[in-house]
Short mmCIF file of N, CA, C and O in Angstrom, two decimals:
data_model
loop_
_atom_site.label_atom_id
_atom_site.label_comp_id
_atom_site.label_asym_id
_atom_site.label_seq_id
_atom_site.Cartn_x
_atom_site.Cartn_y
_atom_site.Cartn_z
N MET A 1 10.83 102.38 127.99
CA MET A 1 11.10 101.63 126.93
C MET A 1 10.53 102.45 125.68
O MET A 1 9.38 102.85 125.82
N THR A 2 11.25 102.64 124.69
CA THR A 2 10.88 103.32 123.44
C THR A 2 9.72 102.50 122.74
O THR A 2 9.67 101.23 122.83
N ARG A 3 8.88 103.24 121.85
CA ARG A 3 7.89 102.49 121.08
C ARG A 3 8.49 101.55 120.14
O ARG A 3 8.06 100.48 119.92
N THR A 4 9.68 101.96 119.48
CA THR A 4 10.31 101.06 118.62
C THR A 4 10.81 99.73 119.39
O THR A 4 10.57 98.60 118.81
N ARG A 5 11.33 99.99 120.62
CA ARG A 5 11.72 98.79 121.31
C ARG A 5 10.50 97.96 121.70
O ARG A 5 10.57 96.83 121.71
N ARG A 6 9.49 98.68 122.14
CA ARG A 6 8.19 98.00 122.55
C ARG A 6 7.62 97.15 121.29
O ARG A 6 7.25 95.99 121.51
N THR A 7 7.76 97.71 120.08
CA THR A 7 7.18 97.15 118.94
C THR A 7 8.04 95.82 118.64
O THR A 7 7.51 94.78 118.35
N ALA A 8 9.34 95.95 118.79
CA ALA A 8 10.22 94.84 118.57
C ALA A 8 9.99 93.73 119.69
O ALA A 8 9.84 92.51 119.34
N ALA A 9 9.70 94.16 120.93
CA ALA A 9 9.36 93.17 121.99
C ALA A 9 7.94 92.48 121.71
O ALA A 9 7.82 91.34 121.87
N VAL A 10 7.06 93.23 121.17
CA VAL A 10 5.76 92.83 120.79
C VAL A 10 5.91 91.71 119.69
O VAL A 10 5.35 90.74 119.68
N LEU A 11 6.73 92.12 118.71
CA LEU A 11 6.81 91.18 117.59
C LEU A 11 7.54 89.91 117.96
O LEU A 11 7.15 88.86 117.54
N ALA A 12 8.47 90.01 118.92
CA ALA A 12 9.20 88.85 119.30
C ALA A 12 8.20 87.99 120.18
O ALA A 12 8.17 86.71 119.98
N ALA A 13 7.40 88.45 121.08
CA ALA A 13 6.37 87.76 121.77
C ALA A 13 5.51 87.21 120.89
O ALA A 13 4.93 86.12 121.12
N THR A 14 4.95 87.93 119.87
CA THR A 14 3.96 87.40 118.97
C THR A 14 4.56 86.32 118.29
O THR A 14 3.78 85.19 118.00
N THR A 15 5.76 86.27 117.85
CA THR A 15 6.44 85.13 117.11
C THR A 15 6.38 83.95 118.05
O THR A 15 6.04 82.80 117.61
N ALA A 16 6.85 84.07 119.35
CA ALA A 16 6.80 83.14 120.40
C ALA A 16 5.40 82.60 120.55
O ALA A 16 5.30 81.21 120.59
N LEU A 17 4.36 83.31 120.63
CA LEU A 17 3.00 82.89 120.74
C LEU A 17 2.56 81.98 119.55
O LEU A 17 1.86 81.02 119.64
N LEU A 18 2.89 82.52 118.35
CA LEU A 18 2.36 81.74 117.21
C LEU A 18 3.12 80.52 117.03
O LEU A 18 2.52 79.33 116.62
N ALA A 19 4.48 80.36 117.49
CA ALA A 19 5.07 79.18 117.51
C ALA A 19 4.52 78.15 118.54
O ALA A 19 4.48 76.94 118.31
N ALA A 20 3.99 78.78 119.52
CA ALA A 20 3.32 77.96 120.51
C ALA A 20 1.87 77.59 120.27
O ALA A 20 1.15 77.00 121.08
N GLY A 21 1.28 78.11 119.07
CA GLY A 21 -0.01 77.72 118.65
C GLY A 21 -0.93 78.89 118.91
O GLY A 21 -2.23 78.53 118.84
N ALA A 22 -0.54 80.07 119.26
CA ALA A 22 -1.61 81.19 119.49
C ALA A 22 -2.20 81.54 118.14
O ALA A 22 -1.80 81.32 117.02
N THR A 23 -3.33 82.29 118.28
CA THR A 23 -4.09 82.55 117.11
C THR A 23 -3.54 83.96 116.37
O THR A 23 -2.69 84.65 116.98
N ALA A 24 -4.12 84.19 115.20
CA ALA A 24 -3.64 85.20 114.40
C ALA A 24 -3.85 86.58 115.06
O ALA A 24 -3.24 87.54 114.75
N PRO A 25 -4.99 86.88 115.74
CA PRO A 25 -5.19 88.14 116.36
C PRO A 25 -3.98 88.81 117.02
O PRO A 25 -3.74 89.98 116.98
N ALA A 26 -3.25 87.82 117.73
CA ALA A 26 -2.03 88.51 118.53
C ALA A 26 -1.09 89.03 117.54
O ALA A 26 -0.44 90.12 117.70
N ALA A 27 -0.89 88.38 116.27
CA ALA A 27 0.05 88.93 115.34
C ALA A 27 -0.46 90.21 114.71
O ALA A 27 0.21 91.03 114.46
N ALA A 28 -1.70 90.27 114.56
CA ALA A 28 -2.33 91.42 113.94
C ALA A 28 -2.23 92.58 114.86
O ALA A 28 -1.98 93.82 114.34
N GLN A 29 -2.22 92.34 116.09
CA GLN A 29 -2.11 93.54 117.11
C GLN A 29 -0.65 94.12 117.04
O GLN A 29 -0.46 95.23 117.06
N ALA A 30 0.28 93.15 117.06
CA ALA A 30 1.70 93.64 117.00
C ALA A 30 1.92 94.36 115.77
O ALA A 30 2.52 95.51 115.69
N GLU A 31 1.52 93.90 114.57
CA GLU A 31 1.61 94.59 113.33
C GLU A 31 0.96 96.01 113.28
O GLU A 31 1.31 96.90 112.92
N GLY A 32 -0.25 96.03 114.01
CA GLY A 32 -1.01 97.28 114.00
C GLY A 32 -0.29 98.33 114.87
O GLY A 32 -0.42 99.53 114.64
N ALA A 33 0.51 97.89 115.78
CA ALA A 33 1.12 98.98 116.61
C ALA A 33 2.33 99.75 115.80
O ALA A 33 2.45 100.85 115.76
N ALA A 34 3.05 98.86 115.05
CA ALA A 34 4.03 99.41 114.16
C ALA A 34 3.38 100.33 113.01
O ALA A 34 3.69 101.42 112.72
N ALA A 35 2.24 99.62 112.49
CA ALA A 35 1.55 100.49 111.28
C ALA A 35 0.93 101.71 111.84
O ALA A 35 0.87 102.75 111.05
N SER A 36 0.44 101.87 113.07
CA SER A 36 -0.09 103.06 113.60
C SER A 36 0.98 104.21 113.58
O SER A 36 0.60 105.41 113.35
N CYS A 37 2.10 103.89 113.95
CA CYS A 37 3.17 104.86 114.07
C CYS A 37 3.64 105.25 112.64
O CYS A 37 3.63 106.46 112.20
N TYR A 38 4.18 104.29 111.84
CA TYR A 38 4.58 104.48 110.57
C TYR A 38 3.56 104.82 109.53
O TYR A 38 3.80 105.45 108.56
N GLY A 39 2.24 104.43 109.79
CA GLY A 39 1.18 104.67 108.82
C GLY A 39 0.94 106.11 108.62
O GLY A 39 0.44 106.62 107.55
N GLY A 40 1.35 107.04 109.68
CA GLY A 40 1.16 108.42 109.47
C GLY A 40 2.41 109.19 109.17
O GLY A 40 2.47 110.41 109.23
N ALA A 41 3.29 108.50 108.50
CA ALA A 41 4.62 109.10 108.11
C ALA A 41 4.44 110.12 107.11
O ALA A 41 3.49 110.13 106.19
N VAL A 42 5.39 111.07 107.14
CA VAL A 42 5.40 112.23 106.15
C VAL A 42 6.44 111.82 105.15
O VAL A 42 7.48 111.60 105.51
N SER A 43 6.15 112.05 103.84
CA SER A 43 6.96 111.71 102.82
C SER A 43 7.80 112.97 102.41
O SER A 43 7.05 113.97 102.19
N LEU A 44 8.98 112.96 102.31
CA LEU A 44 9.94 114.10 102.02
C LEU A 44 11.00 113.80 101.03
O LEU A 44 11.23 112.43 100.85
N THR A 45 11.62 114.66 100.46
CA THR A 45 12.72 114.47 99.64
C THR A 45 13.87 115.31 99.95
O THR A 45 13.72 116.65 99.98
N TYR A 46 15.11 114.85 100.11
CA TYR A 46 16.28 115.68 100.41
C TYR A 46 16.96 115.83 99.11
O TYR A 46 17.18 114.99 98.22
N HIS A 47 17.29 117.16 98.72
CA HIS A 47 18.09 117.47 97.66
C HIS A 47 19.32 117.91 98.03
O HIS A 47 19.54 118.77 98.82
N TYR A 48 20.41 117.41 97.55
CA TYR A 48 21.83 117.58 97.87
C TYR A 48 22.15 119.08 98.06
O TYR A 48 21.77 119.89 97.20
N SER A 49 22.79 119.32 99.23
CA SER A 49 23.24 120.61 99.60
C SER A 49 24.40 120.50 100.28
O SER A 49 24.61 119.49 101.09
N THR A 50 25.48 121.53 100.30
CA THR A 50 26.59 121.52 101.04
C THR A 50 26.38 121.89 102.57
O THR A 50 27.02 121.45 103.30
N ALA A 51 25.15 122.57 102.74
CA ALA A 51 24.83 122.82 104.02
C ALA A 51 23.66 122.01 104.39
O ALA A 51 22.90 121.45 103.57
N ALA A 52 23.47 121.90 105.78
CA ALA A 52 22.38 121.10 106.24
C ALA A 52 20.97 121.66 105.71
O ALA A 52 20.89 122.89 105.64
N VAL A 53 20.00 120.82 105.62
CA VAL A 53 18.66 121.26 105.24
C VAL A 53 17.72 120.89 106.40
O VAL A 53 17.81 119.90 106.88
N GLU A 54 16.87 121.79 106.62
CA GLU A 54 15.81 121.61 107.78
C GLU A 54 14.44 121.35 107.22
O GLU A 54 14.07 121.97 106.27
N TYR A 55 13.75 120.52 107.84
CA TYR A 55 12.45 120.05 107.58
C TYR A 55 11.53 120.39 108.67
O TYR A 55 11.85 119.93 109.85
N GLY A 56 10.42 120.94 108.65
CA GLY A 56 9.46 121.23 109.82
C GLY A 56 9.38 122.73 109.88
O GLY A 56 9.79 123.45 109.20
N THR A 57 8.68 123.00 110.86
CA THR A 57 8.52 122.54 112.26
C THR A 57 7.15 121.59 112.24
O THR A 57 6.27 121.88 111.73
N TYR A 58 7.41 120.46 112.98
CA TYR A 58 6.62 119.53 113.18
C TYR A 58 6.25 119.35 114.64
O TYR A 58 7.02 119.85 115.53
N THR A 59 5.05 118.71 115.09
CA THR A 59 4.66 118.52 116.45
C THR A 59 4.48 117.06 116.72
O THR A 59 3.67 116.43 115.96
N THR A 60 5.06 116.49 117.72
CA THR A 60 4.94 115.04 118.01
C THR A 60 3.47 114.75 118.41
O THR A 60 2.86 115.59 118.91
N THR A 61 2.99 113.55 118.16
CA THR A 61 1.76 113.08 118.52
C THR A 61 1.79 111.84 119.50
O THR A 61 2.97 111.27 119.49
N SER A 62 0.70 111.39 119.82
CA SER A 62 0.65 110.06 120.55
C SER A 62 0.95 108.94 119.73
O SER A 62 0.88 107.71 120.18
N ARG A 63 0.80 109.09 118.27
CA ARG A 63 0.98 107.94 117.48
C ARG A 63 2.24 107.32 117.60
O ARG A 63 2.37 106.14 117.38
N CYS A 64 3.27 107.95 117.86
CA CYS A 64 4.74 107.45 118.21
C CYS A 64 5.27 108.18 119.24
O CYS A 64 5.15 109.38 119.57
N SER A 65 6.14 107.26 119.97
CA SER A 65 6.71 107.95 121.20
C SER A 65 8.22 108.35 120.67
O SER A 65 8.82 109.07 121.50
N ASP A 66 8.58 107.99 119.58
CA ASP A 66 9.89 108.24 118.98
C ASP A 66 9.71 109.13 117.75
O ASP A 66 8.73 109.14 117.24
N ILE A 67 10.83 109.68 117.27
CA ILE A 67 10.84 110.28 115.94
C ILE A 67 11.79 109.49 115.10
O ILE A 67 12.83 109.13 115.40
N ASN A 68 11.13 108.97 114.09
CA ASN A 68 11.72 107.82 113.20
C ASN A 68 11.84 108.35 111.80
O ASN A 68 11.20 109.11 111.22
N ILE A 69 12.92 107.78 111.15
CA ILE A 69 13.24 108.08 109.74
C ILE A 69 13.42 106.76 109.07
O ILE A 69 13.94 105.70 109.61
N LYS A 70 13.17 106.85 107.73
CA LYS A 70 13.45 105.64 106.89
C LYS A 70 13.66 106.21 105.38
O LYS A 70 12.73 106.82 104.87
N LEU A 71 14.74 105.84 104.73
CA LEU A 71 15.01 106.32 103.51
C LEU A 71 14.26 105.45 102.51
O LEU A 71 14.16 104.02 102.86
N SER A 72 13.81 105.76 101.31
CA SER A 72 13.16 104.97 100.34
C SER A 72 14.01 103.93 99.92
O SER A 72 15.30 104.11 99.86
N SER A 73 13.55 102.81 99.50
CA SER A 73 14.43 101.65 99.02
C SER A 73 15.00 102.02 97.80
O SER A 73 16.01 101.42 97.41
N SER A 74 14.55 103.07 97.03
CA SER A 74 15.16 103.40 95.77
C SER A 74 16.18 104.56 96.05
O SER A 74 16.88 105.01 95.14
N ALA A 75 16.34 104.93 97.28
CA ALA A 75 17.49 105.94 97.70
C ALA A 75 18.77 105.42 97.29
O ALA A 75 19.15 104.37 97.49
N THR A 76 19.64 106.33 96.75
CA THR A 76 21.02 106.02 96.57
C THR A 76 21.77 106.89 97.72
O THR A 76 21.54 108.06 97.97
N GLY A 77 22.57 106.21 98.31
CA GLY A 77 23.32 106.73 99.45
C GLY A 77 22.58 106.91 100.79
O GLY A 77 21.61 106.25 100.94
N PHE A 78 23.14 107.45 101.76
CA PHE A 78 22.65 107.63 103.18
C PHE A 78 22.46 108.93 103.56
O PHE A 78 23.04 109.89 102.83
N LEU A 79 21.72 109.22 104.52
CA LEU A 79 21.56 110.59 105.08
C LEU A 79 22.07 110.70 106.48
O LEU A 79 21.81 109.65 107.27
N ASP A 80 22.61 111.69 106.92
CA ASP A 80 22.91 112.06 108.37
C ASP A 80 21.75 112.94 108.84
O ASP A 80 21.29 113.81 108.18
N ALA A 81 21.30 112.78 109.96
CA ALA A 81 20.11 113.54 110.43
C ALA A 81 20.23 113.64 111.91
O ALA A 81 20.83 112.86 112.57
N CYS A 82 19.56 114.72 112.47
CA CYS A 82 19.33 115.01 113.82
C CYS A 82 18.02 115.78 114.01
O CYS A 82 17.43 116.12 113.13
N VAL A 83 17.61 115.89 115.23
CA VAL A 83 16.45 116.57 115.50
C VAL A 83 16.76 117.77 116.44
O VAL A 83 17.61 117.70 117.42
N VAL A 84 16.04 118.93 116.18
CA VAL A 84 16.19 120.09 116.93
C VAL A 84 14.85 120.43 117.54
O VAL A 84 13.92 120.69 116.95
N PHE A 85 14.94 120.35 118.96
CA PHE A 85 13.75 120.71 119.67
C PHE A 85 13.55 122.11 119.73
O PHE A 85 14.14 122.84 120.60
N VAL A 86 12.88 122.79 118.97
CA VAL A 86 12.93 124.28 118.51
C VAL A 86 12.43 125.25 119.81
O VAL A 86 12.84 126.37 119.85
N ASP A 87 11.65 124.66 120.54
CA ASP A 87 11.27 125.49 121.81
C ASP A 87 12.30 125.40 122.96
O ASP A 87 12.25 126.29 123.85
N HIS A 88 13.35 124.76 122.67
CA HIS A 88 14.42 124.71 123.74
C HIS A 88 15.82 124.97 123.31
O HIS A 88 16.70 125.34 124.11
N THR A 89 16.10 124.79 121.97
CA THR A 89 17.47 124.96 121.50
C THR A 89 17.44 125.08 119.97
O THR A 89 16.62 124.84 119.37
N SER A 90 18.64 125.54 119.47
CA SER A 90 18.87 125.77 118.09
C SER A 90 19.85 124.57 117.61
O SER A 90 20.29 124.49 116.51
N LEU A 91 20.13 123.71 118.63
CA LEU A 91 21.25 122.71 118.40
C LEU A 91 20.51 121.32 118.15
O LEU A 91 19.42 121.09 118.73
N CYS A 92 21.24 120.46 117.61
CA CYS A 92 20.72 119.12 117.38
C CYS A 92 20.86 118.19 118.71
O CYS A 92 21.52 118.59 119.68
N ASN A 93 19.86 117.20 118.83
CA ASN A 93 19.90 116.45 120.02
C ASN A 93 21.21 115.58 120.06
O ASN A 93 22.02 115.73 119.16
N HIS A 94 21.41 114.70 120.97
CA HIS A 94 22.54 114.04 121.19
C HIS A 94 23.98 114.74 121.14
O HIS A 94 24.72 114.45 120.19
N ASP A 95 23.90 115.89 121.86
CA ASP A 95 25.21 116.67 121.93
C ASP A 95 25.42 117.27 120.72
O ASP A 95 26.73 117.31 120.26
N ASN A 96 24.51 117.70 119.93
CA ASN A 96 24.69 118.30 118.64
C ASN A 96 25.41 117.53 117.51
O ASN A 96 26.22 118.07 116.86
N THR A 97 24.98 116.20 117.51
CA THR A 97 25.63 115.27 116.62
C THR A 97 24.65 114.66 115.66
O THR A 97 23.42 114.57 115.99
N TYR A 98 25.10 114.39 114.49
CA TYR A 98 24.14 113.60 113.51
C TYR A 98 24.42 112.07 113.62
O TYR A 98 25.55 111.65 114.04
N SER A 99 23.37 111.42 113.29
CA SER A 99 23.63 109.99 113.06
C SER A 99 23.28 109.53 111.58
O SER A 99 22.50 110.36 110.91
N THR A 100 23.81 108.56 111.12
CA THR A 100 23.60 108.09 109.60
C THR A 100 22.43 107.14 109.58
O THR A 100 22.33 106.20 110.45
N PHE A 101 21.56 107.39 108.50
CA PHE A 101 20.37 106.53 108.42
C PHE A 101 20.23 105.96 106.95
O PHE A 101 20.79 106.64 106.02
N GLY A 102 19.73 104.77 106.93
CA GLY A 102 19.38 104.15 105.64
C GLY A 102 18.06 103.70 105.39
O GLY A 102 17.19 104.35 105.89
N PRO A 103 17.86 102.65 104.62
CA PRO A 103 16.56 102.22 104.17
C PRO A 103 15.64 101.46 105.26
O PRO A 103 14.57 101.01 104.82
N GLN A 104 16.20 101.34 106.53
CA GLN A 104 15.29 100.70 107.55
C GLN A 104 14.79 101.65 108.41
O GLN A 104 15.49 102.77 108.77
N TRP A 105 13.55 101.49 109.05
CA TRP A 105 13.29 102.53 109.94
C TRP A 105 14.17 102.51 111.18
O TRP A 105 14.73 101.47 111.56
N ALA A 106 14.46 103.70 111.59
CA ALA A 106 15.61 103.87 112.74
C ALA A 106 14.94 105.17 113.51
O ALA A 106 14.26 106.09 113.06
N THR A 107 15.48 105.25 114.75
CA THR A 107 14.98 106.21 115.70
C THR A 107 15.97 107.44 115.59
O THR A 107 17.27 107.20 115.88
N VAL A 108 15.52 108.62 115.43
CA VAL A 108 16.27 109.79 115.46
C VAL A 108 16.33 110.41 116.83
O VAL A 108 17.34 110.91 117.44
N ALA A 109 15.21 110.28 117.52
CA ALA A 109 15.03 110.76 118.90
C ALA A 109 13.99 109.77 119.63
O ALA A 109 13.13 109.41 118.97
N THR A 110 14.38 109.41 120.78
CA THR A 110 13.58 108.49 121.60
C THR A 110 12.79 109.09 122.82
O THR A 110 13.18 110.23 123.27
N ASP A 111 11.62 108.49 123.05
CA ASP A 111 10.85 108.85 124.28
C ASP A 111 10.57 110.39 124.23
O ASP A 111 10.73 111.09 125.18
N VAL A 112 10.02 110.94 123.08
CA VAL A 112 9.85 112.39 122.96
C VAL A 112 8.30 112.61 123.42
O VAL A 112 7.30 111.91 122.97
N LYS A 113 8.13 113.59 124.32
CA LYS A 113 6.89 113.95 124.87
C LYS A 113 5.82 114.34 123.80
O LYS A 113 6.22 115.10 122.86
N ASP A 114 4.60 113.98 123.78
CA ASP A 114 3.59 114.34 122.85
C ASP A 114 3.44 115.96 122.89
O ASP A 114 3.59 116.52 123.90
N GLY A 115 3.32 116.49 121.70
CA GLY A 115 3.19 118.07 121.69
C GLY A 115 4.49 118.74 121.65
O GLY A 115 4.49 119.91 121.66
N THR A 116 5.58 118.01 121.49
CA THR A 116 6.87 118.62 121.37
C THR A 116 7.14 119.19 119.85
O THR A 116 7.06 118.43 118.90
N ARG A 117 7.47 120.43 119.78
CA ARG A 117 7.82 120.89 118.52
C ARG A 117 9.25 120.65 118.05
O ARG A 117 10.12 120.91 118.97
N PHE A 118 9.45 120.21 116.77
CA PHE A 118 10.92 119.95 116.34
C PHE A 118 11.11 120.12 114.90
O PHE A 118 10.12 120.23 114.09
N LYS A 119 12.26 120.35 114.61
CA LYS A 119 12.47 120.34 113.16
C LYS A 119 13.60 118.99 112.89
O LYS A 119 14.41 118.76 113.77
N LEU A 120 13.59 118.57 111.66
CA LEU A 120 14.55 117.44 111.36
C LEU A 120 15.64 118.26 110.49
O LEU A 120 15.30 118.89 109.50
N ARG A 121 16.92 118.17 110.99
CA ARG A 121 18.02 118.61 110.16
C ARG A 121 18.73 117.58 109.45
O ARG A 121 19.12 116.53 110.04
N VAL A 122 19.11 117.62 108.24
CA VAL A 122 19.52 116.53 107.38
C VAL A 122 20.75 117.17 106.56
O VAL A 122 20.67 118.27 105.98
N HIS A 123 21.66 116.34 106.45
CA HIS A 123 22.73 116.61 105.33
C HIS A 123 23.16 115.26 104.83
O HIS A 123 22.84 114.26 105.33
N ALA A 124 23.76 115.39 103.69
CA ALA A 124 24.23 114.14 102.95
C ALA A 124 25.27 113.51 103.59
O ALA A 124 26.33 114.07 104.07
N TYR A 125 25.29 112.15 103.59
CA TYR A 125 26.43 111.27 104.10
C TYR A 125 27.55 111.35 103.26
O TYR A 125 28.72 111.44 103.60
N ASP A 126 27.24 111.34 101.85
CA ASP A 126 28.23 111.58 100.83
C ASP A 126 27.67 112.15 99.58
O ASP A 126 26.42 112.33 99.54
N THR A 127 28.30 112.36 98.65
CA THR A 127 27.84 112.99 97.34
C THR A 127 26.90 112.01 96.60
O THR A 127 26.32 112.57 95.68
N ASP A 128 26.72 110.70 96.94
CA ASP A 128 25.69 109.91 96.28
C ASP A 128 24.34 110.20 96.70
O ASP A 128 23.47 109.85 95.91
N ALA A 129 24.19 111.16 97.75
CA ALA A 129 22.86 111.44 98.28
C ALA A 129 22.38 112.81 97.52
O ALA A 129 22.33 113.80 98.11
N GLN A 130 22.01 112.68 96.25
CA GLN A 130 21.65 113.72 95.38
C GLN A 130 20.09 114.11 95.55
O GLN A 130 19.83 115.32 96.05
N ASN A 131 19.26 113.14 95.37
CA ASN A 131 17.85 113.25 95.64
C ASN A 131 17.37 112.12 96.25
O ASN A 131 17.27 110.89 95.72
N VAL A 132 17.06 112.17 97.63
CA VAL A 132 16.76 111.01 98.46
C VAL A 132 15.37 111.15 99.00
O VAL A 132 15.28 112.02 100.01
N PRO A 133 14.55 110.34 98.62
CA PRO A 133 13.19 110.34 99.23
C PRO A 133 13.30 109.53 100.59
O PRO A 133 13.88 108.54 100.69
N PHE A 134 12.56 110.08 101.54
CA PHE A 134 12.58 109.47 102.86
C PHE A 134 11.18 109.69 103.49
O PHE A 134 10.46 110.53 103.11
N GLN A 135 10.99 108.94 104.58
CA GLN A 135 9.83 109.23 105.43
C GLN A 135 10.18 109.52 106.84
O GLN A 135 11.20 109.09 107.40
N LEU A 136 9.34 110.38 107.48
CA LEU A 136 9.46 110.81 108.73
C LEU A 136 8.28 110.45 109.57
O LEU A 136 7.17 110.90 109.19
N ALA A 137 8.23 109.68 110.64
CA ALA A 137 7.22 109.23 111.47
C ALA A 137 7.41 109.85 112.92
O ALA A 137 8.45 109.65 113.51
N PHE A 138 6.29 110.40 113.39
CA PHE A 138 6.42 110.96 114.70
C PHE A 138 5.13 111.00 115.44
O PHE A 138 4.16 110.87 114.82
#
């Protein structure tokens, strides 16, 4: 199970416990799990380019088991992104395909082993994506 899914499961369980009369520490523990991953996020800005732009090389940590992206709420447009595991390939994950991301935290790569070196490859979903601030958590 990915950390994102685990976090969702913990949040759902916490909600159920609170509804049943559990104490606030359970809710704080669930929030802490998400905060520990996203709290160490790197802030970046994509500047429109007709070619894909690479960010990194980064190394995954035990803070997150996934590689996550979130566009700023002030962002106009969406971004297409993928992860390149640089010690193994020059191609994107998921059969060299991009996925489209917006203003909610979403997973670019799941269940990534700690210490894995990667680059984030990004291109604009459309021409609205001129200067897009985003965060990367890993």
